[in-house]
Coordinates of C-alpha atoms and ligand atoms in Angstrom, one line a residue:
M217 CA -81.3 32.4 51.8
K218 CA -80.5 33.4 55.4
T219 CA -80.0 37.2 55.8
P220 CA -78.2 37.9 59.0
T221 CA -78.4 41.3 60.6
I222 CA -75.5 43.4 59.5
T223 CA -74.1 45.7 62.2
I224 CA -72.2 48.7 60.9
A225 CA -70.0 51.0 63.0
G226 CA -69.9 54.5 61.6
A227 CA -72.7 56.5 59.9
G228 CA -70.3 58.8 58.0
L229 CA -70.5 58.4 54.2
V230 CA -69.6 54.8 53.5
G231 CA -71.6 53.2 56.3
P232 CA -75.0 54.6 55.3
L233 CA -74.4 53.9 51.6
L234 CA -73.6 50.3 52.3
A235 CA -76.5 50.1 54.7
I236 CA -79.0 51.4 52.1
S237 CA -77.8 48.8 49.5
L238 CA -77.9 46.0 52.1
R239 CA -81.5 46.9 53.0
Q240 CA -82.4 46.9 49.4
R241 CA -81.2 43.3 49.3
G242 CA -83.3 42.3 52.3
F243 CA -80.7 42.4 55.1
P244 CA -81.7 43.9 58.4
V245 CA -79.1 46.6 59.1
V246 CA -78.2 48.5 62.3
L247 CA -75.9 51.5 62.3
Y248 CA -74.0 52.8 65.4
E249 CA -72.6 56.4 65.1
R250 CA -70.6 58.1 67.8
R251 CA -71.7 61.6 66.8
A252 CA -75.1 63.2 67.4
D253 CA -77.6 63.2 64.5
M254 CA -76.3 66.0 62.2
R255 CA -79.9 66.6 60.9
R256 CA -80.9 67.8 64.4
V257 CA -77.7 69.2 65.9
Q258 CA -74.9 71.1 64.3
V259 CA -71.9 68.7 64.1
S260 CA -68.6 69.9 62.9
D261 CA -65.5 67.7 62.7
G262 CA -63.3 70.4 61.1
R263 CA -63.0 68.4 57.9
S264 CA -63.6 69.7 54.4
I265 CA -66.9 71.5 53.9
N266 CA -67.2 70.0 50.5
L267 CA -65.9 67.0 48.6
A268 CA -65.0 66.4 45.0
V269 CA -67.2 63.5 43.9
S270 CA -66.4 61.8 40.6
A271 CA -67.3 58.8 38.4
R272 CA -66.7 56.0 41.0
G273 CA -68.6 57.8 43.7
I274 CA -71.4 58.8 41.4
Y275 CA -71.8 55.3 40.1
A276 CA -72.2 53.9 43.6
L277 CA -74.6 56.6 44.6
Q278 CA -76.6 55.9 41.4
Q279 CA -76.8 52.2 42.2
A280 CA -78.2 53.0 45.6
G281 CA -80.7 55.5 44.0
V282 CA -79.4 58.6 45.9
W283 CA -77.5 60.5 43.2
S284 CA -80.5 62.1 41.4
E285 CA -81.4 64.3 44.4
L286 CA -77.7 65.2 45.1
R287 CA -77.1 66.1 41.5
D288 CA -78.9 69.4 42.0
I289 CA -76.6 70.5 44.8
A290 CA -73.4 69.4 43.0
I291 CA -71.3 72.0 41.2
P292 CA -69.4 70.7 38.3
M293 CA -65.8 71.8 38.2
R294 CA -64.2 71.6 34.7
G295 CA -60.6 72.1 35.8
R296 CA -58.1 73.8 38.0
L297 CA -57.9 77.5 38.2
M298 CA -54.4 78.5 39.4
H299 CA -54.0 81.8 41.2
L300 CA -50.4 82.9 40.7
L301 CA -48.7 85.3 43.1
T302 CA -48.6 87.9 40.2
G303 CA -52.4 87.9 40.2
E304 CA -52.4 85.9 36.9
L305 CA -55.1 83.2 36.6
I306 CA -54.4 80.1 34.6
F307 CA -57.0 77.5 33.8
Q308 CA -56.1 73.9 33.2
P309 CA -59.0 71.7 32.1
Y310 CA -59.4 68.3 33.7
G311 CA -60.9 66.6 30.7
Q312 CA -61.9 66.9 27.0
D313 CA -65.2 68.6 27.4
E314 CA -68.2 69.4 29.7
S315 CA -68.9 65.7 30.3
E316 CA -65.5 65.3 32.1
V317 CA -65.9 67.2 35.3
I318 CA -65.6 66.5 39.0
N319 CA -68.4 67.7 41.3
S320 CA -68.2 69.8 44.4
V321 CA -70.7 68.4 46.9
S322 CA -71.4 69.6 50.4
R323 CA -70.2 66.9 52.8
A324 CA -73.0 67.6 55.2
A325 CA -75.7 67.5 52.5
L326 CA -74.3 64.2 51.2
N327 CA -74.2 62.8 54.7
I328 CA -77.8 63.9 55.4
A329 CA -79.1 62.6 52.1
L330 CA -77.5 59.2 52.9
L331 CA -78.9 59.2 56.5
D332 CA -82.4 60.0 55.2
A333 CA -82.2 57.4 52.5
A334 CA -80.9 54.8 55.0
E335 CA -83.8 55.4 57.4
A336 CA -86.3 55.4 54.5
A337 CA -84.9 52.0 53.5
G338 CA -85.5 50.7 57.0
V339 CA -82.0 50.9 58.5
V340 CA -82.0 51.5 62.2
I341 CA -79.5 54.2 63.2
H342 CA -78.4 54.7 66.8
F343 CA -76.6 58.1 67.3
Q344 CA -74.1 59.0 70.0
Q345 CA -73.2 55.3 70.4
R346 CA -69.4 54.9 70.1
C347 CA -68.1 51.5 69.2
L348 CA -65.2 50.7 71.5
G349 CA -64.3 47.5 69.7
C350 CA -65.7 44.2 68.7
A351 CA -64.4 40.7 68.7
R352 CA -65.5 37.1 68.3
A353 CA -67.2 36.2 71.5
A354 CA -65.4 32.9 71.7
D355 CA -61.9 34.6 71.6
G356 CA -62.7 36.6 74.7
I357 CA -60.3 39.2 73.3
V358 CA -62.3 42.0 74.9
G359 CA -63.1 40.0 77.9
Y360 CA -66.5 38.7 77.2
A361 CA -67.8 35.3 78.3
R362 CA -70.0 34.0 75.5
A363 CA -69.6 30.6 74.1
D364 CA -71.2 30.9 70.7
D365 CA -69.5 31.9 67.5
G366 CA -71.1 35.4 67.2
I367 CA -69.5 38.7 67.7
V368 CA -69.8 41.0 70.7
V369 CA -69.7 44.7 70.1
R370 CA -68.8 47.1 72.9
L371 CA -70.6 50.4 72.8
R372 CA -70.5 53.6 74.9
D373 CA -73.4 56.0 75.1
E374 CA -71.7 59.3 74.4
Q375 CA -74.3 61.2 76.5
S376 CA -74.4 59.1 79.7
G377 CA -71.0 57.5 79.4
Q378 CA -72.5 54.1 80.0
E379 CA -71.1 51.1 78.3
K380 CA -73.0 48.1 77.0
L381 CA -72.4 44.9 75.1
I382 CA -74.5 43.8 72.1
A383 CA -74.4 40.6 70.2
A384 CA -73.9 40.7 66.4
E385 CA -73.6 38.4 63.5
V386 CA -71.7 40.3 60.9
V387 CA -70.0 43.6 61.7
I388 CA -68.7 46.1 59.2
G389 CA -66.2 48.7 60.5
A390 CA -67.0 51.9 58.5
D391 CA -65.8 54.1 61.3
G392 CA -63.2 56.1 59.5
S393 CA -59.4 56.6 59.6
S394 CA -59.1 56.1 63.4
S395 CA -61.4 53.0 63.3
A396 CA -62.1 51.4 66.7
V397 CA -63.0 48.2 64.9
R398 CA -59.6 48.2 63.3
G399 CA -58.0 49.0 66.6
E400 CA -59.5 45.8 68.1
M401 CA -58.4 43.8 65.1
S402 CA -54.9 45.1 65.3
R403 CA -54.4 43.2 68.6
S404 CA -54.2 40.0 66.6
P405 CA -50.5 39.0 65.9
E406 CA -51.0 38.6 62.2
F407 CA -52.6 42.0 61.7
R408 CA -50.3 44.4 59.8
L409 CA -50.8 48.2 60.2
F410 CA -48.8 51.0 58.6
E411 CA -49.9 54.6 59.4
E412 CA -48.0 57.2 57.6
R413 CA -48.6 60.8 58.8
L414 CA -47.7 63.7 56.6
D415 CA -45.6 66.5 58.1
Y416 CA -48.3 68.7 56.7
G417 CA -51.6 69.6 58.3
Y418 CA -54.7 71.3 56.9
K419 CA -57.2 73.9 58.0
E420 CA -60.7 74.5 56.8
L421 CA -61.5 78.1 55.9
T422 CA -64.4 79.8 54.2
I423 CA -64.9 82.5 51.5
P424 CA -68.3 84.0 52.3
A425 CA -71.0 84.5 49.7
G426 CA -71.3 87.9 48.0
Q427 CA -74.5 89.9 47.8
G428 CA -77.6 87.9 47.3
G429 CA -75.7 84.6 47.6
S430 CA -73.5 85.4 44.6
H431 CA -70.1 83.7 44.1
A432 CA -67.0 85.9 44.4
M433 CA -65.0 83.8 42.0
E434 CA -65.4 81.4 39.0
T435 CA -67.7 78.5 40.1
R436 CA -66.9 75.9 37.5
A437 CA -63.3 75.3 38.7
L438 CA -61.3 74.0 41.7
H439 CA -59.2 77.0 42.7
I440 CA -55.6 76.5 43.7
W441 CA -53.0 78.9 45.0
P442 CA -49.9 76.7 44.4
R443 CA -46.9 78.1 46.4
G444 CA -44.2 75.4 46.0
S445 CA -44.2 73.7 49.4
Y446 CA -47.7 74.7 50.5
M447 CA -51.0 75.7 49.0
L448 CA -54.6 76.9 49.4
I449 CA -57.5 75.4 47.5
A450 CA -61.2 76.4 47.3
L451 CA -64.2 74.5 46.1
P452 CA -67.5 76.3 45.3
N453 CA -70.8 75.7 47.2
V454 CA -74.3 76.2 45.9
D455 CA -75.0 78.9 48.6
G456 CA -72.3 81.2 47.1
T457 CA -69.6 80.3 49.6
Y458 CA -66.3 78.5 48.9
G459 CA -64.9 75.8 51.2
C460 CA -61.2 76.4 51.3
I461 CA -58.4 74.2 52.7
L462 CA -55.0 75.6 53.7
F463 CA -52.3 73.0 53.5
L464 CA -49.1 73.9 55.3
P465 CA -46.2 72.1 57.1
F466 CA -46.9 71.8 60.8
E467 CA -43.5 73.3 61.6
G468 CA -41.2 75.9 60.2
E469 CA -41.3 79.5 59.2
R470 CA -44.2 78.8 56.8
G471 CA -46.0 76.3 58.9
F472 CA -49.0 76.3 61.2
A473 CA -46.8 76.6 64.3
A474 CA -45.5 80.0 63.1
L475 CA -49.0 81.4 62.5
D476 CA -49.8 81.9 66.1
S477 CA -51.4 85.3 66.1
E478 CA -54.1 87.1 64.1
S479 CA -51.6 89.6 62.6
R480 CA -49.3 86.7 61.5
V481 CA -52.1 84.9 59.8
V482 CA -53.3 88.0 57.9
E483 CA -49.7 88.9 57.0
F484 CA -49.1 85.4 55.7
F485 CA -52.1 85.6 53.5
R486 CA -51.3 89.1 52.3
A487 CA -47.8 87.9 51.3
N488 CA -48.9 84.6 49.7
F489 CA -52.6 84.6 48.8
P490 CA -53.5 88.3 48.5
D491 CA -56.5 87.8 46.2
A492 CA -58.0 85.2 48.5
L493 CA -57.4 87.5 51.5
A494 CA -59.5 90.2 49.8
L495 CA -62.4 87.8 49.9
M496 CA -62.0 86.6 53.5
P497 CA -63.1 89.4 55.8
N498 CA -63.2 86.9 58.8
L499 CA -60.0 85.1 58.0
A500 CA -58.3 85.4 61.4
E501 CA -61.5 84.5 63.3
N502 CA -62.2 81.6 61.0
Y503 CA -58.5 80.4 61.2
F504 CA -58.5 80.2 65.0
A505 CA -62.0 78.8 65.3
N506 CA -61.1 75.7 63.2
P507 CA -58.8 72.9 64.2
T508 CA -55.7 72.0 62.3
G509 CA -56.2 68.5 61.0
A510 CA -53.6 65.8 60.3
M511 CA -53.4 63.7 57.2
V512 CA -52.7 60.0 57.2
T513 CA -52.3 57.1 54.9
V514 CA -53.5 53.9 56.5
R515 CA -52.4 50.6 55.0
C516 CA -53.5 47.5 56.9
F517 CA -54.1 43.8 56.4
P518 CA -56.2 41.7 56.6
W519 CA -59.3 43.7 56.4
H520 CA -61.4 41.0 57.8
Q521 CA -61.6 38.6 60.7
E522 CA -63.0 35.3 59.6
G523 CA -66.5 35.7 58.3
N524 CA -67.5 38.0 61.1
I525 CA -65.8 41.4 60.8
L526 CA -64.8 43.5 57.8
L527 CA -63.3 47.0 57.4
L528 CA -64.5 49.3 54.7
G529 CA -63.7 52.8 53.5
D530 CA -61.2 54.9 55.4
A531 CA -61.2 52.4 58.2
A532 CA -59.4 50.0 55.8
H533 CA -57.5 52.4 53.7
A534 CA -57.5 56.1 54.5
I535 CA -55.6 58.2 52.0
V536 CA -54.4 61.8 51.8
P537 CA -56.9 64.1 50.1
F538 CA -54.9 65.3 47.1
F539 CA -56.5 63.3 44.4
G540 CA -60.0 63.9 45.7
Q541 CA -60.6 60.2 45.8
G542 CA -61.1 59.2 49.4
I543 CA -64.8 58.9 49.3
N544 CA -64.9 57.9 45.7
C545 CA -62.7 55.0 46.7
G546 CA -64.8 54.2 49.8
F547 CA -68.0 54.2 47.7
E548 CA -66.3 52.0 45.2
D549 CA -65.6 49.6 48.0
C550 CA -69.4 49.3 48.3
T551 CA -69.8 48.7 44.6
C552 CA -67.2 45.9 44.7
F553 CA -68.5 44.4 47.9
L554 CA -72.1 44.4 46.6
E555 CA -71.1 42.8 43.3
L556 CA -69.5 39.9 45.2
L557 CA -72.4 39.7 47.6
D558 CA -74.9 39.5 44.6
A559 CA -72.8 36.8 43.0
A560 CA -72.9 34.8 46.3
R561 CA -76.6 35.3 46.7
T562 CA -77.4 34.0 43.2
S563 CA -74.9 31.1 43.4
G564 CA -77.6 28.6 44.5
A565 CA -75.9 28.0 47.9
E566 CA -78.1 27.8 51.0
S567 CA -76.2 30.5 52.9
I568 CA -73.5 33.1 52.2
D569 CA -70.0 32.1 52.9
W570 CA -69.0 35.4 54.5
Q571 CA -65.4 34.4 55.0
K572 CA -65.0 33.7 51.3
L573 CA -66.8 36.9 50.4
F574 CA -64.6 39.0 52.7
T575 CA -61.4 37.3 51.4
D576 CA -62.5 37.8 47.8
F577 CA -63.3 41.4 48.5
E578 CA -60.0 42.0 50.1
S579 CA -58.0 40.5 47.3
S580 CA -59.8 42.3 44.6
R581 CA -59.7 45.7 46.4
K582 CA -56.4 45.8 48.2
P583 CA -54.1 46.4 45.1
N584 CA -56.4 49.1 44.0
T585 CA -56.5 50.9 47.3
E586 CA -52.7 50.7 47.5
A587 CA -52.5 52.3 44.1
I588 CA -54.8 55.2 44.9
A589 CA -52.9 55.8 48.2
D590 CA -49.7 56.2 46.2
L591 CA -51.3 58.3 43.5
A592 CA -52.8 60.6 46.1
L593 CA -49.4 61.2 47.7
E594 CA -47.9 61.9 44.3
N595 CA -50.6 64.4 43.5
F596 CA -49.7 66.5 46.5
V597 CA -46.5 67.6 44.8
E598 CA -48.3 68.1 41.5
M599 CA -50.9 70.4 43.1
R600 CA -48.8 72.5 45.4
D601 CA -45.8 72.9 43.1
R602 CA -46.0 71.6 39.5
V603 CA -49.2 73.2 38.4
A604 CA -47.5 76.5 38.3
D605 CA -44.8 75.2 36.0
P606 CA -45.3 76.2 32.3
H607 CA -43.7 72.9 31.0
F608 CA -46.1 70.9 33.2
L609 CA -49.1 72.8 31.9
F610 CA -47.9 72.3 28.3
K611 CA -47.6 68.5 29.0
K612 CA -51.2 68.5 30.3
K613 CA -52.3 70.0 26.9
V614 CA -50.4 67.3 25.1
D615 CA -51.9 64.7 27.4
L616 CA -55.4 65.7 26.3
A617 CA -54.4 66.0 22.7
L618 CA -53.0 62.4 22.8
E619 CA -56.3 61.1 24.2
A620 CA -58.2 62.9 21.4
R621 CA -55.9 61.3 18.8
F622 CA -55.7 57.8 20.3
P623 CA -59.0 57.4 22.1
G624 CA -59.2 54.4 24.4
L625 CA -55.6 53.7 24.0
Y626 CA -54.2 56.8 25.6
V627 CA -56.3 58.0 28.5
P628 CA -54.7 60.6 30.8
K629 CA -54.0 59.4 34.3
Y630 CA -56.3 62.0 35.8
A631 CA -59.1 60.9 33.5
M632 CA -58.6 57.2 34.3
V633 CA -58.9 58.0 38.0
A634 CA -61.7 60.6 38.0
F635 CA -63.8 60.0 34.9
H636 CA -63.6 56.2 34.5
R637 CA -63.9 53.2 36.7
I638 CA -60.7 51.7 35.4
P639 CA -59.2 49.9 38.4
Y640 CA -56.8 52.2 40.3
A641 CA -54.0 49.7 40.0
V642 CA -54.4 49.7 36.2
A643 CA -54.6 53.5 36.1
Q644 CA -51.3 53.7 38.1
Q645 CA -49.5 51.2 35.9
R646 CA -50.7 52.8 32.6
G647 CA -50.2 56.2 34.1
R648 CA -46.5 55.5 34.7
I649 CA -46.0 54.3 31.2
Q650 CA -47.8 57.3 29.8
D651 CA -45.7 59.7 32.0
R652 CA -42.5 58.4 30.4
L653 CA -44.0 58.6 27.0
L654 CA -45.1 62.1 27.6
D655 CA -41.7 63.1 28.8
E656 CA -40.1 61.6 25.7
L657 CA -42.5 63.3 23.4
C658 CA -42.4 66.7 25.0
A659 CA -38.7 67.0 25.8
G660 CA -37.4 70.4 24.8
M661 CA -40.7 71.6 23.5
N662 CA -43.3 74.1 24.8
R663 CA -45.8 74.5 21.9
L664 CA -48.5 72.0 20.8
E665 CA -47.8 72.9 17.2
D666 CA -44.3 71.5 17.5
I667 CA -45.3 68.0 18.6
D668 CA -44.3 65.3 16.2
W669 CA -47.5 63.3 15.8
S670 CA -45.9 60.5 13.9
K671 CA -43.5 60.1 16.7
A672 CA -46.4 60.1 19.1
A673 CA -48.1 57.4 17.1
M674 CA -44.9 55.3 17.2
L675 CA -44.6 55.8 21.0
V676 CA -48.3 55.0 21.6
H677 CA -48.0 51.9 19.5
R678 CA -44.7 50.9 21.2
D679 CA -45.9 51.4 24.8
L680 CA -49.6 51.1 24.9
T681 CA -51.0 48.9 22.1
Q682 CA -50.1 45.7 23.8
L683 CA -52.0 46.8 26.9
G684 CA -55.2 47.1 24.9
K685 CA -57.9 49.7 24.8
R686 CA -59.5 51.0 28.0
Ligands
FAD793 P1 -65.8 58.9 57.6 O1 -66.4 59.9 56.6 O2 -64.7 59.4 58.5 O3 -67.0 58.4 58.5 C1 -66.7 57.6 59.7 C2 -67.9 57.8 60.6 O4 -67.7 56.9 61.7 C3 -68.0 59.2 61.1 O5 -69.4 59.6 61.1 C4 -67.6 59.1 62.6 O6 -68.2 60.0 63.5 C5 -68.0 57.6 62.9 N1 -67.1 57.0 63.9 C6 -65.8 57.1 64.1 N2 -65.4 56.3 65.1 C7 -66.5 55.7 65.5 C8 -66.7 54.8 66.6 N3 -65.7 54.4 67.3 N4 -68.0 54.3 66.8 C9 -69.0 54.8 66.0 N5 -68.9 55.7 65.0 C10 -67.6 56.1 64.8 N6 -62.5 62.4 49.4 C11 -63.0 62.6 48.2 O7 -63.4 61.6 47.5 N7 -63.0 63.8 47.6 C12 -62.5 65.0 48.3 O8 -62.6 66.1 47.7 C13 -62.0 64.8 49.6 N8 -61.6 65.8 50.3 C14 -61.1 65.7 51.5 C15 -60.6 66.7 52.2 C16 -60.1 66.6 53.5 C17 -59.5 67.8 54.2 C18 -60.1 65.3 54.1 C19 -59.6 65.1 55.5 C20 -60.6 64.2 53.4 C21 -61.1 64.4 52.1 N9 -61.6 63.3 51.4 C22 -62.1 63.5 50.1 C23 -61.6 61.9 52.0 C24 -63.0 61.6 52.6 O9 -63.4 62.6 53.5 C25 -63.0 60.3 53.2 O10 -62.4 59.3 52.4 C26 -64.4 59.8 53.6 O11 -65.0 60.7 54.5 C27 -64.3 58.4 54.2 O12 -65.6 58.0 54.5 P2 -65.9 56.9 55.6 O13 -67.3 56.8 55.7 O14 -65.0 55.7 55.4 O15 -65.3 57.6 56.9

């Protein structure tokens, strides 16, 4: 079977993972990345130091054979540890036991492991090559005069500033939420693009390691300082540090705009996150050195242009980071794409119908990425506000107890998303039904002992039995 060269824009996380898997299937792959090689030069984009990687991401990394080496640098987090203003700490487990954890993984280490594995697999990576756009040569959209049905990619060397054109057969845009490949596609009249920016921004901060690389707080948890309309979170790193993210509105008294001096920043932390401040001797320096990032949900369609160009990962569907699913979703794109590709390769056809493959990929994936985009937005309110509410925490206990009593039938929404590979759209639909069931069962109660389990059985039977076991 013909194996055309696959050209990928973006060697972040999704690009190299897909590249490795395509090489393993015999496709020549060339990656173009606008940044310098992070294995040789320090590259910071001001994004999270670490990422929560869970079932979907792990599965995809395992399929490509790169999870085993990452496993040693992943710190399992069993639940959320809430830091209340009173100094009280409340732990809320994510799952039933030690097997249900999410993993804090260094973004840089993950990126480096993927780049190394991609090169070892024979992928050619060109760094400091920014893709400016690509289009079917015949369309002349970007002004090229070529008469064949291939693709022309426009690149700029980030060091010299020189631009060049290269010919390509199949192009994958894995160039992140501000994708240039998508930008070019969006010129087409049928392309639909919705970008929803939050009024909130984020800033990356660090809690340094203690003596001898020790951790200053609990390691097996994701720390949250929920403060109603804003929050701070911290994820542990293997070197004893914590990668923190401060989420605040851009404007207003408690927003980034108001924190315009060292004393204001320190005062804000003293008033709102005093225990975190005690662990951040370089807070003000750290705060002003790092950029304030924006968060966007990108919904666009179609994700492909004929059988030539396809968007994947954040380029197709960036989501806000509150469910810790962005990369898990992007990696699951790879799983889904490769399953369809494998089916096409073994179909007995002489060549792959790329247009059909891209269309099938889009239709199976789009409802799921829409669902996780919504779930991620909903989770922002849960994390910054509801996790401090005793009734919410009680319901989380009942949620887990229901799963233990009705395994497979009742699976908490968080578990469906983070510990299983149940399609996101199914998790969203079942999650909504379960939310109503939980509200009905827990109304007016606050102790697990008071739950009426025969009523629970009736509700589960009424609402979930017809949906079948997961
Ligand atoms: P990216 O990681 O953005 O990679 C795109 C790559 O393309 C980059 O290397 C970029 O330099 C390159 N590039 C961009 N433009 C061009 C161009 N024109 N030409 C060539 N190269 C280009 N997800 C989780 O699953 N768990 C988490 O805990 C989590 N936390 C997050 C916290 C924050 C604050 C943020 C902002 C996001 C978080 N995410 C998380 C989401 C996650 O970071 C993204 O979903 C993920 O990085 C997307 O991977 P990607 O490869 O599609 O895009």
